[in-house]
Short mmCIF file of C-alpha atoms in Angstrom, two decimals:
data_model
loop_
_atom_site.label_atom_id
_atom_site.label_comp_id
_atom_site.label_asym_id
_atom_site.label_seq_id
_atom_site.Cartn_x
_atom_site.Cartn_y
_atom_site.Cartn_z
CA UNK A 1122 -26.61 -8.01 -21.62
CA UNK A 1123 -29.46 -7.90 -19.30
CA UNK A 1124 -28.61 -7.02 -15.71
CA UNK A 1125 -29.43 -10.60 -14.39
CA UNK A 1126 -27.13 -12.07 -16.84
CA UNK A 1127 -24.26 -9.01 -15.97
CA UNK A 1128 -24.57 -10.97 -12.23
CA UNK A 1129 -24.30 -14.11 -13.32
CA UNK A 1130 -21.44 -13.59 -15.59
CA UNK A 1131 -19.55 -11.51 -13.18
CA UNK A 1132 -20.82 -14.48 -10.20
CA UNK A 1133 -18.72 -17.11 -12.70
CA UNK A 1134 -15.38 -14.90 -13.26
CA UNK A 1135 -15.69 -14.45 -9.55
CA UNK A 1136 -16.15 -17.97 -8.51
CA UNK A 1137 -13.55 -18.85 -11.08
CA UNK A 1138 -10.66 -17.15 -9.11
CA UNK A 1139 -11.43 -17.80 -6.07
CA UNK A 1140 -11.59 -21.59 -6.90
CA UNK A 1141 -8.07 -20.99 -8.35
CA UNK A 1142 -6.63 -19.67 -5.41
CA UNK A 1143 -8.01 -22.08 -3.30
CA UNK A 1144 -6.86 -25.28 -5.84
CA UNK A 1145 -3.37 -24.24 -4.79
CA UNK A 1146 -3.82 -23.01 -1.18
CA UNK A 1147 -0.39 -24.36 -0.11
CA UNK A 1148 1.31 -21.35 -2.78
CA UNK A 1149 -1.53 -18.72 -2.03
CA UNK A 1150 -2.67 -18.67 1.61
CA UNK A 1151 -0.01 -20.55 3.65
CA UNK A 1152 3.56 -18.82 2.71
CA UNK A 1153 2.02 -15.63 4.47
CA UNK A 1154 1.57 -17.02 7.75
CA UNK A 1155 4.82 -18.60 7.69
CA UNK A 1156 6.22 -15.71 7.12
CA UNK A 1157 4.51 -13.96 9.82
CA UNK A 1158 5.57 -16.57 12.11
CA UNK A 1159 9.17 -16.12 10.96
CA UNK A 1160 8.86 -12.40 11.19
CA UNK A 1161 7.24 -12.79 15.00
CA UNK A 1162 10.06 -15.05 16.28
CA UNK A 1163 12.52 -12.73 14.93
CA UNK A 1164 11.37 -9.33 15.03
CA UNK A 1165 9.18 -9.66 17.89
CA UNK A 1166 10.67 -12.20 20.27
CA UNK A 1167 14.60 -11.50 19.87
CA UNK A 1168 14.42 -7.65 18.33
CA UNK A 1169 11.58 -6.71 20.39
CA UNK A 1170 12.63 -7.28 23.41
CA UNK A 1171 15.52 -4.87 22.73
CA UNK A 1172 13.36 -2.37 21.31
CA UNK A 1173 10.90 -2.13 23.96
CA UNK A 1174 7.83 -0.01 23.82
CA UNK A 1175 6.54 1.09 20.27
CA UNK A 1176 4.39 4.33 20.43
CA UNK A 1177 3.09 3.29 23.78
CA UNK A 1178 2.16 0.06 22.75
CA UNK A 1179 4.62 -3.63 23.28
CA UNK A 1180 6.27 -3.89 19.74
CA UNK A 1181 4.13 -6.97 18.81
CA UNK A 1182 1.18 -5.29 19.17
CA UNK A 1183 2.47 -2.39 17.07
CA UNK A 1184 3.86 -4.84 14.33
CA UNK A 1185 0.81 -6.82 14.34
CA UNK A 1186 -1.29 -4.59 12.01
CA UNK A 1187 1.55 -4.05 9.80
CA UNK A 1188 2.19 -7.65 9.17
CA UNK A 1189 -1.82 -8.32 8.06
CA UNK A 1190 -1.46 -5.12 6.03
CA UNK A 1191 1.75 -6.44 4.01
CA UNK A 1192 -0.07 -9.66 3.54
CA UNK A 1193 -3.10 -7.93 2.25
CA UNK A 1194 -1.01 -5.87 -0.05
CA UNK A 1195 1.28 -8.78 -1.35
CA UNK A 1196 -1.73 -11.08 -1.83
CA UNK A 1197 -4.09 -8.85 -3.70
CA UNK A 1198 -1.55 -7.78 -6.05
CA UNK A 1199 0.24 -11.26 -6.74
CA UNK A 1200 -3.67 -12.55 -7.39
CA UNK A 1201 -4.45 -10.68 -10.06
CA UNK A 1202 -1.00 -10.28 -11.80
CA UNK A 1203 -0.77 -13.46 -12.13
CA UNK A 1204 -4.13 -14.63 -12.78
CA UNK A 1205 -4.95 -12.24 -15.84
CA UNK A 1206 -1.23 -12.48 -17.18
CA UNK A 1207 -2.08 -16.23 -17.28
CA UNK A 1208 -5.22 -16.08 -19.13
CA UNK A 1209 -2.90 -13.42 -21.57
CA UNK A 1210 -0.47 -15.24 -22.17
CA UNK A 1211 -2.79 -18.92 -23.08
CA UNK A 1212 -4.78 -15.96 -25.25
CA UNK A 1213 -7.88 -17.71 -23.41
CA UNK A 1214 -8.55 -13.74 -23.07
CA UNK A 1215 -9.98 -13.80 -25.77
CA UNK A 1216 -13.05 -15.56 -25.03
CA UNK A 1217 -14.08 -12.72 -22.37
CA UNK A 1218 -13.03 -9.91 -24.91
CA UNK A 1219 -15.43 -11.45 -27.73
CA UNK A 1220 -18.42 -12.29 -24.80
CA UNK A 1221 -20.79 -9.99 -24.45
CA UNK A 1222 -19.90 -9.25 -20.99
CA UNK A 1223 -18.31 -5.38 -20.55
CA UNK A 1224 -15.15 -4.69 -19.87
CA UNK A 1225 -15.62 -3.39 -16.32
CA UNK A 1226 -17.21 -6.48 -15.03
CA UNK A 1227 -13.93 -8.08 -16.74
CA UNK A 1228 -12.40 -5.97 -14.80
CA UNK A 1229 -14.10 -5.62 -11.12
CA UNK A 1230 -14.25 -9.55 -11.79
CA UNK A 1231 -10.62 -9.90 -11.35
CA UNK A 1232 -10.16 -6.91 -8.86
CA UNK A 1233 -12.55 -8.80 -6.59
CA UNK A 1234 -10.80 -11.99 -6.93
CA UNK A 1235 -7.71 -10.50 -5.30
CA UNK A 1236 -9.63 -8.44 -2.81
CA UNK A 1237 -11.16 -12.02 -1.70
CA UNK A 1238 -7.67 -13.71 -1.32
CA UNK A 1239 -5.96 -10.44 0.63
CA UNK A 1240 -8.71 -10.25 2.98
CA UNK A 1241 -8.83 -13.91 3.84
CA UNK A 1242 -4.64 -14.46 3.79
CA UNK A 1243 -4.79 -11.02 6.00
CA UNK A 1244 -7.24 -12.70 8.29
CA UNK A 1245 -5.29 -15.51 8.89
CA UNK A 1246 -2.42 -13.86 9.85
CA UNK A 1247 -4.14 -11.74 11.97
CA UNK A 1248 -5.30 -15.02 13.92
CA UNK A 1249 -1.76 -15.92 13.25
CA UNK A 1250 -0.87 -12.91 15.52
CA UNK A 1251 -3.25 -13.45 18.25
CA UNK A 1252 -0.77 -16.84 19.04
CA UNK A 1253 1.65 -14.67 20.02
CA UNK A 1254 0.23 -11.23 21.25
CA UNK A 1255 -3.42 -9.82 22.12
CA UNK A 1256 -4.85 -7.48 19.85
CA UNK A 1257 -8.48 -5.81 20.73
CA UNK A 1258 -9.77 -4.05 17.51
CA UNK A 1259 -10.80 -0.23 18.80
CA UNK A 1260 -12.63 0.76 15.48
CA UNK A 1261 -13.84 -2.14 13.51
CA UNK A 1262 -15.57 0.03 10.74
CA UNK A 1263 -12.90 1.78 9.95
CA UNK A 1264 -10.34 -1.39 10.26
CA UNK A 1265 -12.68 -3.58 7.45
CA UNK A 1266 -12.64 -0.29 5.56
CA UNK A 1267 -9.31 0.25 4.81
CA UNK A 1268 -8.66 -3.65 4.30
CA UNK A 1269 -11.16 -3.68 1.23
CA UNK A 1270 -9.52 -0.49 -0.08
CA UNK A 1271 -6.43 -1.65 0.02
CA UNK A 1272 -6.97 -5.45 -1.65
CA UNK A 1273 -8.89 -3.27 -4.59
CA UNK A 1274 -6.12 -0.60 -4.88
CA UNK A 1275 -3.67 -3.63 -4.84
CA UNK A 1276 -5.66 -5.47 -7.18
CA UNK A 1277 -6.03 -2.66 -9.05
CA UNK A 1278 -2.55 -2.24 -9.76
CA UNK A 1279 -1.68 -5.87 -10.07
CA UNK A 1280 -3.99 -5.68 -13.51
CA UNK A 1281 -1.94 -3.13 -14.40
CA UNK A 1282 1.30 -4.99 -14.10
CA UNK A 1283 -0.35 -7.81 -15.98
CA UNK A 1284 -1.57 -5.37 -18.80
CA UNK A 1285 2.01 -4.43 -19.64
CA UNK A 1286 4.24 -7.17 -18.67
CA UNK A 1287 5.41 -8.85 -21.92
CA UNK A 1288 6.76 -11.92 -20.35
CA UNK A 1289 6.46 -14.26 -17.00
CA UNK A 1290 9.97 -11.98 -15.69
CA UNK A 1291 8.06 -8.91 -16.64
CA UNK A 1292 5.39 -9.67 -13.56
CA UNK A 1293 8.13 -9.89 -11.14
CA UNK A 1294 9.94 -6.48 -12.06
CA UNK A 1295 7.38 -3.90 -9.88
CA UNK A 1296 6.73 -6.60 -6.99
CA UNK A 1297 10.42 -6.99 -6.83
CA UNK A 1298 11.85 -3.48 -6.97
CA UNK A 1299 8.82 -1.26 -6.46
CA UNK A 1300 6.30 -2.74 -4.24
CA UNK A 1301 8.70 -4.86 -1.38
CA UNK A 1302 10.90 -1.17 -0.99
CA UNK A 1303 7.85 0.69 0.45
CA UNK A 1304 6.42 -1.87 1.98
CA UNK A 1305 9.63 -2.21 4.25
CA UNK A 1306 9.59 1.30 4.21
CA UNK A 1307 5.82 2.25 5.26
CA UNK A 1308 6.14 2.00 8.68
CA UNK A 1309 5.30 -1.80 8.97
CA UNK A 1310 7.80 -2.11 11.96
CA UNK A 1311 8.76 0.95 13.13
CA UNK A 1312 6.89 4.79 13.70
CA UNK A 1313 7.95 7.41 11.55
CA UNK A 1314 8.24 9.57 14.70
CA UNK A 1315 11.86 8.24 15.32
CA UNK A 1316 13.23 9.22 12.14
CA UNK A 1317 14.92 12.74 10.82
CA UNK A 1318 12.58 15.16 9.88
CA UNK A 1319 13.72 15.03 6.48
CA UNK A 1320 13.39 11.63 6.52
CA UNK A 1321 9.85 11.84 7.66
CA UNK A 1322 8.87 14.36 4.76
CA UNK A 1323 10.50 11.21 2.47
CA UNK A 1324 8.49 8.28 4.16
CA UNK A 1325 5.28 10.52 3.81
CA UNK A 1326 5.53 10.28 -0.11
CA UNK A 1327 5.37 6.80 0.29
CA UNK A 1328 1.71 5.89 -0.06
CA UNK A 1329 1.56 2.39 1.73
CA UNK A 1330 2.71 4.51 4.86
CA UNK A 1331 -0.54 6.15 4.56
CA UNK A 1332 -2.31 2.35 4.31
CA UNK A 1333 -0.67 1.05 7.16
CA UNK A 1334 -1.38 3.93 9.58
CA UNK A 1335 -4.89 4.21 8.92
CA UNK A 1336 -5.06 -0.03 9.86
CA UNK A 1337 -3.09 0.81 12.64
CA UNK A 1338 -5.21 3.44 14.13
CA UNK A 1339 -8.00 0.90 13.49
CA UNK A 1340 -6.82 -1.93 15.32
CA UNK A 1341 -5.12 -0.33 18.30
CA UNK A 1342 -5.76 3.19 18.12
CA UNK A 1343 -2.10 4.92 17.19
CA UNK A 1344 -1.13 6.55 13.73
CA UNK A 1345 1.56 8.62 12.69
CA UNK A 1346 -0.25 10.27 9.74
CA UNK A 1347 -3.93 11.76 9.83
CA UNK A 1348 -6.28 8.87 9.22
CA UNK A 1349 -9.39 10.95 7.06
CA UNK A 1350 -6.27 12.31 4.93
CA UNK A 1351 -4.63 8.77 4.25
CA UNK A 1352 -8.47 7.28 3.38
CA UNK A 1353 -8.73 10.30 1.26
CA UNK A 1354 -5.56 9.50 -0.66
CA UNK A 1355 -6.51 5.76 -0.73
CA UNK A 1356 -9.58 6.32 -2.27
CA UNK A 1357 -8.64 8.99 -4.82
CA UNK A 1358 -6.09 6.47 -5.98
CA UNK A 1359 -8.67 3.46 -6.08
CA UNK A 1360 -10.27 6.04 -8.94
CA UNK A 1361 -7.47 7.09 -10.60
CA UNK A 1362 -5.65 3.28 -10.56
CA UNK A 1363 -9.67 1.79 -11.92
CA UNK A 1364 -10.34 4.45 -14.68
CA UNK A 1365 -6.29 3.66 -16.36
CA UNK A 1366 -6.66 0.01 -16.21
CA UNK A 1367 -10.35 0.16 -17.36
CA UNK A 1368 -9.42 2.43 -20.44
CA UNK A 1369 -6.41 0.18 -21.11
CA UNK A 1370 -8.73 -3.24 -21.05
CA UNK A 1371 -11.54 -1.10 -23.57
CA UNK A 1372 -8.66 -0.21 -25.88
CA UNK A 1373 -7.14 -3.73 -25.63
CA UNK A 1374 -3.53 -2.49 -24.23
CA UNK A 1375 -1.17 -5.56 -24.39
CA UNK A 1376 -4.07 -7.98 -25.16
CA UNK A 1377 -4.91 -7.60 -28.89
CA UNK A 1378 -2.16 -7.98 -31.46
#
């Protein structure tokens, strides 16, 4: 394929799940600012007021970039899981595997499909937050940065789950018992400074701790971990997470029979 027609073929996979997502907006962009509403009320109205100060900053403030990082995360990977185990199970797969288009536009097709929805569900919320605290953005580079990082890692690895889950149950194991764990435990409502020691050296293995600190430090200027380490780490696992899942799709991993 010609370049032109790479662009145009990658343009339709594109446009094809974004119009998906959108088809059903009431399942994929408003059940994360409910949520965030729900977590707000709770967390920050009746909680925070107990808790005080967070780091410096009111605990709203402090939760706010946590709650647009989870739904980042949660929509990115729930995107693509579901998306390209869809198209695997109908076998419709099988009309992009016998296309001439390559397998990495296949794949950066459905990557950017779930970096699309994550960055507008985490921009809602974040407008979401502004109802009920105010938020001034200190770096704005580095805030858009490690949004699009984290929608492709999270993309990334919801292709992943697709690749291998057999059935509909097997797409819910990782997001169930893997992914909501450290997102609850990456420092979305709290600062790792108030834990043990040892249970700071735990928390830092996490890598979503490392996600949500460098957002943090981009919206309101606080982190717990070193922010050119934890972009470091987030992009050497964008490479690592791509090259699997690419050599998977060329081989035909869980697709072919």
């Amino acid at each position: 394929m010609e370049i032109k027609e790479q662009l145009r073929s990658l343009y339709v996979l594109i446009k094809k799940e974004v119009y998906r997502f959108f088809r059903i907006w009431s399942q994929t962009l408003i059940p994360s600012v409910l949520t965030t509403i729900l977590y707000f009320l709770i967390f920050g109205t009746f909680i925070g007021e107990r808790i005080g100060k967070m780091s410096g900053f009111d605990y709203m403030q402090f939760m706010a970039p946590g709650l647009v990082m989870l739904a980042v995360i949660t929509n990115a990977y729930s995107n693509v899981v579901s998306s390209f185990f869809g198209v695997k199970f109908q076998r419709s797969i099988e009309e992009l595997l016998v296309s001439p288009m390559p397998s990495y536009l296949i794949l950066i097709g459905f990557i950017m499909g779930g970096v699309i929805r994550g960055i507008i569900v985490g921009f809602l919320v974040l407008l979401t937050s502004l109802i009920f605290t105010d938020i001034s953005i200190q770096n704005i580079p580095l805030t858009l940065l490690v949004v699009v990082l984290t929608a492709i890692l999270f993309s990334i690895a919801g292709f992943l789950n697709a690749l291998f889950a057999d059935n509909f149950d097997d797409i819910n194991i990782v997001p169930t018992f893997v992914l909501t764990p450290l997102i609850y435990l990456g420092g979305v409502f709290y600062s790792v400074d108030l834990l043990s020691p040892l249970w700071q050296t735990v928390s830092k293995l996490n890598p979503l701790l490392y996600m949500v600190n460098a957002f943090r430090y981009g919206m309101i200027g606080v982190s717990d971990i070193d922010v050119v380490f934890a972009v470091s780490m987030i992009f050497l696992f964008i490479v690592i997470f791509f090259g699997f899942a690419y050599y998977l799709l060329k081989k035909g991993y869980g697709i072919r029979t």
